[in-house]
Short mmCIF file of C-alpha atoms (C1' of nucleotides) in Angstrom, two decimals:
data_model
loop_
_atom_site.label_atom_id
_atom_site.label_comp_id
_atom_site.label_asym_id
_atom_site.label_seq_id
_atom_site.Cartn_x
_atom_site.Cartn_y
_atom_site.Cartn_z
CA MET A 63 41.85 5.66 7.57
CA THR A 64 41.79 2.53 5.20
CA THR A 65 38.56 1.77 3.27
CA SER A 66 37.42 -1.01 5.49
CA GLY A 67 38.65 0.52 8.55
CA ARG A 68 40.36 -2.33 9.79
CA LYS A 69 43.62 -4.06 8.22
CA PRO A 70 42.57 -5.62 5.28
CA ASP A 71 42.80 -9.16 3.77
CA GLU A 72 41.99 -10.93 6.76
CA GLY A 73 39.59 -12.87 4.35
CA GLU A 74 36.29 -13.94 3.87
CA ARG A 75 35.62 -14.28 7.47
CA TYR A 76 35.43 -10.86 8.17
CA LYS A 77 33.34 -10.45 5.01
CA ALA A 78 31.34 -13.06 6.60
CA ILE A 79 31.18 -10.79 9.91
CA LEU A 80 30.04 -7.87 8.08
CA GLU A 81 27.62 -9.29 6.24
CA THR A 82 26.18 -11.15 9.47
CA ALA A 83 26.19 -8.10 11.63
CA ALA A 84 24.60 -5.89 8.91
CA ARG A 85 21.60 -8.55 8.20
CA LEU A 86 20.69 -7.74 12.10
CA ILE A 87 21.64 -4.16 12.39
CA CYS A 88 19.16 -3.81 9.19
CA ASP A 89 16.36 -5.62 10.89
CA ARG A 90 16.45 -4.09 14.60
CA GLY A 91 18.61 -0.66 13.95
CA TYR A 92 21.95 0.02 15.13
CA GLU A 93 21.38 0.87 18.53
CA GLY A 94 18.68 -1.71 19.19
CA THR A 95 21.44 -4.42 17.99
CA SER A 96 23.94 -5.97 20.79
CA MET A 97 27.15 -7.31 20.40
CA GLN A 98 26.02 -10.39 22.16
CA GLU A 99 23.56 -10.88 19.47
CA ILE A 100 25.59 -10.27 16.51
CA ALA A 101 28.19 -12.66 17.91
CA ALA A 102 25.49 -14.97 18.67
CA ALA A 103 24.34 -14.92 14.84
CA CYS A 104 28.08 -15.61 13.88
CA ARG A 105 28.13 -18.63 16.22
CA MET A 106 30.82 -16.85 18.28
CA THR A 107 31.17 -15.31 21.79
CA LYS A 108 31.21 -11.66 22.00
CA ALA A 109 34.55 -12.05 23.18
CA GLY A 110 35.31 -13.99 19.90
CA LEU A 111 33.75 -11.03 17.90
CA TYR A 112 35.60 -8.53 19.53
CA HIS A 113 38.91 -10.55 18.48
CA HIS A 114 37.82 -9.47 14.81
CA ILE A 115 36.84 -5.79 15.29
CA GLN A 116 38.00 -2.75 17.19
CA ASN A 117 34.53 -1.81 18.66
CA LYS A 118 30.70 -1.06 17.99
CA GLU A 119 31.08 1.89 15.95
CA GLN A 120 34.14 0.86 13.97
CA LEU A 121 31.92 -2.18 13.02
CA LEU A 122 29.30 -0.12 11.84
CA PHE A 123 31.73 2.22 10.08
CA ALA A 124 33.29 -0.96 7.98
CA ILE A 125 29.92 -1.98 7.23
CA MET A 126 28.95 1.22 5.26
CA ASN A 127 32.06 1.26 3.90
CA TYR A 128 31.46 -2.04 2.48
CA GLY A 129 28.08 -0.82 1.48
CA MET A 130 29.50 1.87 -0.27
CA ASP A 131 32.35 -0.30 -2.36
CA LEU A 132 29.17 -2.55 -3.63
CA PHE A 133 27.47 0.53 -4.38
CA GLU A 134 29.92 1.96 -6.38
CA GLU A 135 30.80 -1.34 -7.80
CA GLN A 136 27.15 -2.32 -9.12
CA VAL A 137 25.89 1.29 -9.66
CA LEU A 138 28.49 3.80 -10.51
CA SER A 139 30.64 2.05 -12.25
CA ARG A 140 28.03 0.58 -14.84
CA VAL A 141 27.10 4.00 -15.77
CA GLN A 142 29.71 6.67 -15.68
CA ASP A 143 31.09 6.26 -18.93
CA ILE A 144 27.68 6.69 -20.84
CA VAL A 145 28.11 9.66 -22.60
CA ASP A 146 24.81 10.75 -23.08
CA PRO A 147 24.11 12.62 -19.81
CA VAL A 148 20.01 11.77 -19.73
CA ASP A 149 20.80 8.08 -20.51
CA ARG A 150 23.35 7.80 -17.94
CA LEU A 151 20.79 9.52 -15.12
CA ARG A 152 18.41 6.73 -16.68
CA ALA A 153 20.52 3.91 -16.27
CA CYS A 154 21.68 5.06 -13.13
CA MET A 155 18.23 5.47 -11.49
CA ARG A 156 17.51 1.70 -12.45
CA HIS A 157 20.60 0.08 -11.26
CA ASN A 158 20.32 1.96 -7.90
CA ILE A 159 16.32 1.45 -7.48
CA LEU A 160 17.25 -2.69 -8.18
CA LEU A 161 20.21 -2.23 -5.64
CA VAL A 162 17.64 -0.95 -2.97
CA THR A 163 14.85 -3.46 -3.80
CA ARG A 164 17.16 -6.59 -4.56
CA GLY A 165 18.22 -6.45 -0.78
CA TRP A 166 21.33 -8.14 -1.41
CA SER A 167 23.25 -6.20 0.77
CA LYS A 168 21.49 -4.99 3.73
CA GLU A 169 25.07 -2.76 4.16
CA VAL A 170 23.17 -0.10 1.63
CA ILE A 171 20.32 0.34 3.30
CA ILE A 172 22.27 0.62 6.48
CA ILE A 173 23.87 3.44 4.86
CA LEU A 174 20.78 4.77 4.17
CA HIS A 175 18.72 4.71 7.29
CA GLU A 176 21.54 5.36 10.06
CA HIS A 177 22.55 8.51 8.18
CA ALA A 178 23.25 10.20 11.61
CA THR A 179 24.55 7.50 13.41
CA LEU A 180 28.08 7.51 13.24
CA THR A 181 29.97 10.83 14.28
CA GLY A 182 33.42 12.61 14.07
CA GLU A 183 35.84 11.43 11.58
CA ALA A 184 33.88 7.92 10.41
CA ARG A 185 30.80 10.12 9.91
CA ALA A 186 33.03 12.53 7.93
CA PHE A 187 34.29 9.73 5.77
CA ILE A 188 31.43 8.39 5.06
CA ASP A 189 29.64 11.67 4.06
CA ASN A 190 32.35 11.85 1.69
CA ARG A 191 31.91 9.36 -0.51
CA LYS A 192 28.17 9.91 -0.26
CA LYS A 193 29.01 13.45 -1.68
CA ARG A 194 30.78 11.97 -4.71
CA TYR A 195 27.77 10.66 -5.78
CA VAL A 196 25.72 13.55 -5.35
CA ASP A 197 28.54 15.55 -7.37
CA PHE A 198 28.18 12.82 -10.09
CA LEU A 199 24.54 13.58 -10.20
CA GLU A 200 24.66 17.10 -10.33
CA GLU A 201 27.07 17.05 -13.03
CA ALA A 202 24.89 14.98 -15.19
CA PHE A 203 21.83 17.22 -14.31
CA SER A 204 23.80 20.20 -15.28
CA GLN A 205 25.10 18.76 -18.53
CA ALA A 206 21.74 17.32 -19.43
CA ALA A 207 20.12 20.78 -18.88
CA GLN A 208 23.07 22.54 -20.40
CA GLN A 209 22.59 20.53 -23.85
CA GLY A 210 18.55 21.07 -23.71
CA ARG A 211 17.86 17.68 -23.01
CA ILE A 212 15.93 18.44 -19.84
CA ARG A 213 14.21 21.00 -18.48
CA PRO A 214 16.38 23.89 -16.55
CA VAL A 215 16.64 22.79 -13.00
CA ASP A 216 19.14 23.83 -10.63
CA PRO A 217 21.23 20.33 -10.39
CA THR A 218 21.35 20.20 -6.53
CA ILE A 219 17.70 20.10 -6.64
CA GLY A 220 17.42 17.55 -9.49
CA ALA A 221 20.05 15.64 -7.70
CA PHE A 222 18.53 15.29 -4.54
CA SER A 223 14.58 14.75 -6.45
CA PHE A 224 16.30 12.04 -8.09
CA LEU A 225 18.16 10.40 -4.61
CA GLY A 226 14.64 10.81 -3.07
CA MET A 227 12.94 9.22 -5.74
CA VAL A 228 15.21 6.18 -5.94
CA LEU A 229 16.24 5.96 -2.14
CA TRP A 230 12.93 6.37 -0.44
CA VAL A 231 11.94 3.29 -1.94
CA TYR A 232 13.75 1.50 0.91
CA LYS A 233 10.81 2.65 3.10
CA TRP A 234 8.19 1.15 1.66
CA PHE A 235 8.81 -1.50 -1.08
CA LYS A 236 7.56 -5.12 -0.39
CA PRO A 237 8.92 -7.97 -3.01
CA ASP A 238 5.47 -9.49 -3.17
CA GLY A 239 3.58 -6.38 -3.93
CA ARG A 240 1.34 -5.25 -6.84
CA LEU A 241 4.37 -3.38 -8.23
CA THR A 242 7.76 -5.32 -9.07
CA ASP A 243 11.04 -3.40 -8.94
CA GLU A 244 11.23 -3.49 -12.14
CA GLN A 245 7.97 -1.71 -12.77
CA ILE A 246 8.93 0.69 -10.26
CA ALA A 247 12.41 1.69 -12.08
CA ASP A 248 10.72 2.00 -15.40
CA GLY A 249 8.04 4.13 -14.17
CA MET A 250 10.12 6.53 -11.97
CA VAL A 251 12.62 6.58 -15.05
CA ASP A 252 9.67 7.76 -17.07
CA LEU A 253 8.30 10.01 -14.67
CA LEU A 254 11.54 11.79 -14.31
CA PHE A 255 13.00 11.28 -17.73
CA PRO A 256 10.42 10.97 -20.07
CA PRO A 257 11.61 9.95 -23.82
CA ILE A 258 11.48 12.96 -26.37
CA VAL A 259 8.58 13.16 -28.42
CA ALA A 260 7.35 16.72 -29.08
CA ALA A 261 8.94 19.40 -31.38
CA ALA A 262 11.31 21.65 -30.90
CA VAL A 263 11.04 25.49 -28.72
CA ASP A 264 13.27 28.35 -29.20
CA GLY A 265 15.76 26.16 -31.72
CA GLN A 266 16.69 23.36 -29.00
CA PRO A 267 15.30 19.91 -29.61
CA GLY A 268 12.16 18.94 -27.74
CA VAL A 269 12.56 18.81 -24.28
CA SER A 270 11.11 16.95 -21.68
CA SER A 271 7.67 16.63 -22.83
CA LEU A 272 4.64 14.45 -23.43
CA ARG A 273 4.55 11.03 -25.12
CA VAL A 274 1.17 9.37 -26.50
CA VAL A 275 1.54 5.70 -25.65
CA PRO A 276 -1.07 4.90 -23.42
CA ARG A 277 -0.05 3.51 -20.26
CA ALA A 278 -1.71 2.28 -17.00
CA ALA A 279 -3.08 5.23 -15.24
CA SER A 280 -5.96 4.05 -13.04
CA GLY A 281 -7.00 2.32 -10.03
CA SER A 282 -5.15 3.04 -6.41
CA GLY A 283 -2.57 0.92 -5.40
CA SER A 284 -2.51 -2.10 -2.90
CA GLY A 285 0.38 -4.07 -2.09
CA THR A 286 2.56 -1.56 -0.77
CA GLU A 287 2.68 0.62 2.14
CA GLU A 288 3.17 3.58 4.24
CA PRO A 289 5.15 6.66 2.69
CA MET B 145 -7.25 2.73 20.55
CA THR B 146 -7.36 6.41 20.84
CA THR B 147 -5.66 8.81 18.82
CA SER B 148 -3.38 9.74 21.61
CA GLY B 149 -3.10 6.70 23.28
CA ARG B 150 -3.76 7.90 26.54
CA LYS B 151 -6.60 9.59 28.23
CA PRO B 152 -7.22 12.82 26.74
CA ASP B 153 -7.36 16.26 28.03
CA GLU B 154 -4.65 15.65 30.46
CA GLY B 155 -3.74 19.22 29.50
CA GLU B 156 -0.57 20.83 28.16
CA ARG B 157 1.77 19.13 30.52
CA TYR B 158 1.49 16.09 28.46
CA LYS B 159 1.60 17.74 25.18
CA ALA B 160 5.14 19.24 26.60
CA ILE B 161 6.35 16.06 27.68
CA LEU B 162 5.68 14.76 23.83
CA GLU B 163 7.15 17.64 22.63
CA THR B 164 10.34 17.37 24.82
CA ALA B 165 10.71 13.71 24.37
CA ALA B 166 10.60 14.07 20.31
CA ARG B 167 13.23 16.61 20.44
CA LEU B 168 15.38 14.23 21.98
CA ILE B 169 14.57 11.17 20.33
CA CYS B 170 14.59 13.09 17.03
CA ASP B 171 18.02 13.71 18.18
CA ARG B 172 19.68 10.74 19.25
CA GLY B 173 17.26 7.89 17.98
CA TYR B 174 14.17 6.05 19.91
CA GLU B 175 16.55 3.18 20.86
CA GLY B 176 19.25 5.74 21.48
CA THR B 177 17.88 7.90 24.00
CA SER B 178 16.86 6.71 27.44
CA MET B 179 13.94 7.26 29.61
CA GLN B 180 16.26 8.60 32.10
CA GLU B 181 17.36 11.23 29.72
CA ILE B 182 13.61 12.05 28.52
CA ALA B 183 12.84 12.64 32.12
CA ALA B 184 15.45 14.79 32.70
CA ALA B 185 14.89 17.09 29.96
CA CYS B 186 11.36 17.07 31.23
CA ARG B 187 13.10 18.28 34.70
CA MET B 188 11.75 15.05 36.14
CA THR B 189 12.96 11.72 37.97
CA LYS B 190 12.30 8.79 35.77
CA ALA B 191 9.34 7.84 38.41
CA GLY B 192 7.55 11.04 37.47
CA LEU B 193 7.70 10.83 34.05
CA TYR B 194 6.13 7.16 34.13
CA HIS B 195 3.31 8.78 36.09
CA HIS B 196 1.96 10.59 32.38
CA ILE B 197 3.09 7.54 30.58
CA GLN B 198 2.44 4.17 30.47
CA ASN B 199 5.77 2.66 28.87
CA LYS B 200 8.70 3.81 26.09
CA GLU B 201 6.81 2.33 22.88
CA GLN B 202 3.07 4.19 24.01
CA LEU B 203 5.59 7.05 24.52
CA LEU B 204 6.35 6.65 20.78
CA PHE B 205 3.20 5.61 19.68
CA ALA B 206 1.38 8.89 21.27
CA ILE B 207 4.71 11.44 19.60
CA MET B 208 3.86 9.77 16.12
CA ASN B 209 0.04 10.14 16.50
CA TYR B 210 0.78 13.80 17.38
CA GLY B 211 3.11 14.11 14.51
CA MET B 212 0.06 12.99 12.07
CA ASP B 213 -2.26 15.26 13.49
CA LEU B 214 0.22 17.92 12.83
CA PHE B 215 0.71 16.68 9.54
CA GLU B 216 -3.16 16.51 8.66
CA GLU B 217 -3.56 20.20 10.43
CA GLN B 218 -0.62 21.79 8.62
CA VAL B 219 -0.70 20.14 5.26
CA LEU B 220 -3.67 17.99 4.07
CA SER B 221 -6.49 20.09 5.48
CA ARG B 222 -5.06 22.64 3.41
CA VAL B 223 -4.78 21.66 0.32
CA GLN B 224 -7.76 18.55 -0.07
CA ASP B 225 -10.68 21.21 -1.08
CA ILE B 226 -8.05 22.68 -3.99
CA VAL B 227 -10.17 21.43 -7.11
CA ASP B 228 -7.44 21.13 -9.98
CA PRO B 229 -5.39 18.12 -9.10
CA VAL B 230 -2.12 19.58 -10.23
CA ASP B 231 -2.82 22.80 -7.96
CA ARG B 232 -3.57 20.37 -5.22
CA LEU B 233 -0.28 18.13 -5.71
CA ARG B 234 1.59 21.46 -5.96
CA ALA B 235 0.07 23.13 -2.87
CA CYS B 236 0.54 19.65 -1.15
CA MET B 237 4.40 19.24 -2.04
CA ARG B 238 5.06 23.03 -0.89
CA HIS B 239 3.46 22.63 2.49
CA ASN B 240 4.76 19.16 3.13
CA ILE B 241 8.68 20.29 2.21
CA LEU B 242 8.31 23.28 4.49
CA LEU B 243 6.95 21.26 7.49
CA VAL B 244 9.99 18.92 7.47
CA THR B 245 12.48 21.87 6.67
CA ARG B 246 11.04 24.27 9.32
CA GLY B 247 11.69 21.54 11.88
CA TRP B 248 8.85 22.86 14.29
CA SER B 249 7.64 19.50 14.58
CA LYS B 250 10.09 17.01 15.30
CA GLU B 251 7.26 14.48 15.73
CA VAL B 252 6.96 14.34 11.93
CA ILE B 253 10.61 13.89 11.58
CA ILE B 254 10.14 10.63 14.00
CA ILE B 255 7.58 9.44 12.20
CA LEU B 256 9.90 9.48 8.97
CA HIS B 257 12.63 7.86 10.42
CA GLU B 258 11.42 5.48 12.70
CA HIS B 259 9.36 3.88 10.39
CA ALA B 260 10.13 0.45 11.35
CA THR B 261 10.52 0.82 15.23
CA LEU B 262 6.80 0.15 16.45
CA THR B 263 5.00 -2.98 16.27
CA GLY B 264 2.15 -4.64 16.39
CA GLU B 265 -1.27 -2.92 16.56
CA ALA B 266 0.63 0.43 17.42
CA ARG B 267 2.44 -0.06 13.89
CA ALA B 268 -0.30 -0.84 11.88
CA PHE B 269 -2.69 2.00 13.55
CA ILE B 270 0.33 4.74 12.09
CA ASP B 271 0.83 2.87 8.81
CA ASN B 272 -3.27 2.96 8.44
CA ARG B 273 -2.91 6.86 8.85
CA LYS B 274 -0.01 7.24 6.68
CA LYS B 275 -1.68 4.83 4.33
CA ARG B 276 -4.61 7.46 3.83
CA TYR B 277 -1.99 10.25 2.56
CA VAL B 278 -0.54 7.87 0.09
CA ASP B 279 -4.34 7.05 -1.12
CA PHE B 280 -5.08 11.01 -1.17
CA LEU B 281 -1.82 11.34 -3.34
CA GLU B 282 -2.99 8.49 -5.60
CA GLU B 283 -6.43 9.82 -6.07
CA ALA B 284 -5.01 13.19 -7.18
CA PHE B 285 -2.16 11.52 -9.70
CA SER B 286 -5.26 9.71 -11.24
CA GLN B 287 -7.08 12.46 -11.62
CA ALA B 288 -4.53 14.46 -13.04
CA ALA B 289 -3.26 12.15 -15.52
CA GLN B 290 -7.36 11.10 -16.51
CA GLN B 291 -7.60 14.82 -17.30
CA GLY B 292 -4.47 14.90 -19.25
CA ARG B 293 -2.69 17.37 -16.99
CA ILE B 294 0.02 15.34 -16.65
CA ARG B 295 1.80 12.57 -18.38
CA PRO B 296 0.25 9.43 -17.61
CA VAL B 297 1.60 7.66 -14.68
CA ASP B 298 0.59 4.60 -12.38
CA PRO B 299 -0.42 6.55 -9.54
CA THR B 300 1.29 4.46 -7.06
CA ILE B 301 4.66 4.97 -8.66
CA GLY B 302 3.71 8.82 -8.57
CA ALA B 303 2.60 9.16 -5.06
CA PHE B 304 5.82 7.21 -3.56
CA SER B 305 8.05 9.55 -6.21
CA PHE B 306 6.29 12.55 -4.93
CA LEU B 307 7.05 11.20 -1.46
CA GLY B 308 10.43 10.03 -1.71
CA MET B 309 11.53 13.64 -3.17
CA VAL B 310 9.78 15.65 -0.34
CA LEU B 311 10.60 13.60 2.55
CA TRP B 312 13.77 12.61 1.81
CA VAL B 313 14.81 16.21 2.56
CA TYR B 314 14.71 15.43 6.46
CA LYS B 315 17.90 13.33 5.47
CA TRP B 316 20.14 16.11 3.75
CA PHE B 317 18.56 19.77 4.36
CA LYS B 318 20.61 22.01 6.37
CA PRO B 319 18.72 25.56 7.21
CA ASP B 320 22.01 27.47 6.44
CA GLY B 321 22.84 25.63 3.24
CA ARG B 322 22.89 27.23 -0.26
CA LEU B 323 19.25 26.72 -0.87
CA THR B 324 16.66 27.96 1.14
CA ASP B 325 13.54 26.02 1.92
CA GLU B 326 11.36 28.24 -0.28
CA GLN B 327 13.75 27.46 -3.35
CA ILE B 328 13.94 23.48 -2.75
CA ALA B 329 10.05 23.48 -2.81
CA ASP B 330 9.83 25.73 -5.64
CA GLY B 331 12.18 23.91 -7.36
CA MET B 332 10.75 20.53 -6.80
CA VAL B 333 7.19 21.63 -7.48
CA ASP B 334 8.44 22.93 -10.84
CA LEU B 335 10.40 19.74 -11.64
CA LEU B 336 7.79 17.63 -10.98
CA PHE B 337 4.75 19.50 -12.21
CA PRO B 338 5.95 22.15 -14.72
CA PRO B 339 3.53 25.03 -15.83
CA ILE B 340 1.51 23.99 -19.23
CA VAL B 341 3.58 26.11 -22.11
CA ALA B 342 3.58 23.97 -25.07
CA ALA B 343 0.69 22.94 -27.39
CA ALA B 344 -1.86 19.98 -27.37
CA VAL B 345 -0.94 17.04 -28.82
CA ASP B 346 -3.72 14.13 -29.68
CA GLY B 347 -6.86 16.41 -29.14
CA GLN B 348 -5.64 17.43 -25.29
CA PRO B 349 -4.49 20.26 -23.79
CA GLY B 350 -0.49 20.46 -23.31
CA VAL B 351 0.90 17.78 -20.96
CA SER B 352 3.77 18.40 -18.87
CA SER B 353 6.11 20.07 -21.07
CA LEU B 354 8.92 22.30 -21.81
CA ARG B 355 8.79 26.26 -20.63
CA VAL B 356 11.19 28.77 -21.99
CA VAL B 357 12.07 31.24 -19.19
CA PRO B 358 15.38 30.02 -18.21
CA ARG B 359 16.41 29.40 -14.97
CA ALA B 360 19.54 28.79 -12.94
CA ALA B 361 21.04 25.70 -14.20
CA SER B 362 24.83 25.76 -13.80
CA GLY B 363 27.33 24.99 -11.12
CA SER B 364 27.51 21.92 -8.82
CA GLY B 365 25.94 22.57 -5.16
CA SER B 366 27.54 23.42 -1.82
CA GLY B 367 26.05 23.81 1.33
CA THR B 368 24.30 20.67 1.37
CA GLU B 369 25.23 17.35 2.23
CA GLU B 370 25.23 13.66 1.55
CA PRO B 371 22.18 11.89 0.02
"C1'" DT C 11 -10.19 19.82 60.00
"C1'" DC C 12 -10.41 15.67 57.75
"C1'" DT C 13 -10.07 13.07 53.56
"C1'" DA C 14 -8.90 12.14 49.32
"C1'" DC C 15 -6.25 12.28 45.06
"C1'" DG C 16 -2.94 13.98 41.77
"C1'" DA C 17 2.13 14.71 40.87
"C1'" DC C 18 5.56 13.88 42.22
"C1'" DC C 19 9.61 11.73 44.78
"C1'" DT C 20 13.49 8.06 46.63
"C1'" DA C 21 15.22 3.85 46.40
"C1'" DC C 22 15.39 0.05 43.97
"C1'" DC C 23 14.72 -4.35 40.56
"C1'" DG C 24 16.69 -7.88 37.58
"C1'" DA C 25 18.56 -7.97 33.19
"C1'" DC C 26 21.36 -6.49 30.03
"C1'" DC C 27 24.71 -3.00 28.03
"C1'" DG C 28 29.82 -2.64 25.36
"C1'" DG C 29 33.84 -3.78 26.36
"C1'" DT C 30 38.33 -6.72 28.42
"C1'" DA C 31 41.49 -9.91 31.53
"C1'" DG C 32 43.51 -13.68 30.79
"C1'" DG C 33 43.21 -18.21 29.62
"C1'" DT C 34 43.47 -22.26 25.93
"C1'" DA C 35 43.66 -25.52 22.05
"C1'" DG C 36 45.05 -26.03 17.56
"C1'" DC C 37 48.41 -25.43 14.30
"C1'" DA C 38 52.47 -23.68 11.33
"C1'" DT C 39 57.43 -23.05 11.76
"C1'" DG C 40 62.22 -23.77 14.00
"C1'" DC D 19 59.59 -30.64 21.12
"C1'" DA D 20 59.70 -25.52 22.18
"C1'" DT D 21 57.70 -21.27 20.37
"C1'" DG D 22 54.56 -18.24 18.70
"C1'" DC D 23 50.62 -17.05 16.97
"C1'" DT D 24 45.52 -17.33 15.28
"C1'" DA D 25 41.32 -17.85 17.21
"C1'" DC D 26 38.69 -18.25 19.91
"C1'" DC D 27 36.87 -19.01 25.03
"C1'" DT D 28 35.08 -18.32 30.51
"C1'" DA D 29 34.19 -15.10 33.43
"C1'" DC D 30 33.77 -10.64 34.96
"C1'" DC D 31 33.97 -5.25 34.83
"C1'" DG D 32 31.16 -0.75 35.81
"C1'" DG D 33 27.46 1.14 34.51
"C1'" DT D 34 23.02 1.81 32.59
"C1'" DC D 35 18.50 0.06 30.54
"C1'" DG D 36 13.08 -0.24 31.19
"C1'" DG D 37 10.27 -0.04 34.93
"C1'" DT D 38 8.15 -0.35 39.68
"C1'" DA D 39 6.94 -0.40 44.93
"C1'" DG D 40 6.01 2.59 48.10
"C1'" DG D 41 6.32 7.34 50.25
"C1'" DT D 42 5.86 12.44 50.76
"C1'" DC D 43 3.48 16.99 49.74
"C1'" DG D 44 0.42 20.46 48.08
"C1'" DT D 45 -4.03 21.56 46.87
"C1'" DA D 46 -9.19 21.13 46.42
"C1'" DG D 47 -13.63 19.61 48.34
"C1'" DA D 48 -16.68 18.15 52.15
#
DNA sequence: TCTACGACCTACCGACCGGTAGGTAGCATG
DNA sequence: CATGCTACCTACCGGTCGGTAGGTCGTAGA
């Protein structure tokens, strides 16, 4: 099973098909999008589209792999070499939030939404690529806790809390809302990984504590929507 | 527009149809579930099913309203009178996580997953019910910050971080995994609303700080899956 | 016993689904 | 100029989709 699910270097055209299909599937859902519609959006007939892909499920699989490639390129690869585990998590959260909000790659949103659509081998393959991200986060949480940089926390719970905060954003973020994506990223980073100010306890340096700089903390929000 | 989307007190039978349909739609998705299948699961023909409901979209709408009823009954109503805002948030998080993990009401999962399936008035109606929950959380975060019980945070960011952690659970939780739902609830509550141990700074009581009791903080997780 | 009604049924509608058989136009290579 | 190949096309497949017209049957009330 190759990364793209089909013979590689068929070139730009194939990538364009994936991106067009991703746009539609992201809007209408996988089951809610017909091959007819996808073909039309690619300015082809359905039979023409089937010249490039094997079937609908393999198309989704290819889109998801493409999305994982984009994620690894735009998030993982940019933060995995940061030595300090907390800084690594901070940067990772920032990049991941912006990847979701900027909406350049609908493929990533499809990975998030259609988490149970694929079955069998294809499902297992994508789940495995996702799992590598979870492992990466668990490792970072584990290190951070061990070094006393954050409060002790089960790494799995830390990782999935991180992911929930970050990835749930796709369900409610509106680009024209009250909060910009930068503000959301800053706010969430500051919430989960607050800068260290307080003194040490028990011989360790200060751990996940308060800071005194006042930030906006009033008024109930608008511009965003439903949970 | 009534709460159930159809004439009330048609009795238990109607509720049973909603629950059966919810089970199927939760498994296969809204677009992926046919009225034929739903009817069969209700041990009826399709025409028989249509005697009780108006159309597929109204069925989804009724399921979601039913789910919101269950949520308000099992979560909101049990915590909204807790005076202390942090205790209120803690209890709310606990109840909400268990509502998701126990899987008694597939209707709630459908609300989470099919967040963009409804359109028009029905969509607006459900979004409005969701928004009341967001407002409730924002208010609690606002109070907690004002009273110096948590680090200052934009209430919207607090609310959606809370929701992300809690609701994302439906995407990865497996009942037979390494962590029980109780452990996840405890862990997440402790992560976002740590008990106060540290001293005061700037004249306020201790705010969201470290504690010394060691908790498990090693080993990367198994038994759970994909982000 | 007659009537009315709710709760279903059979049988069907037109539209659309994912997918394919088989053809063709254009182009590169020999 | 023949061959082979890619990139499409038209036309069609069997099946299923959401939804409905109109009938049947059991039961409750008059």
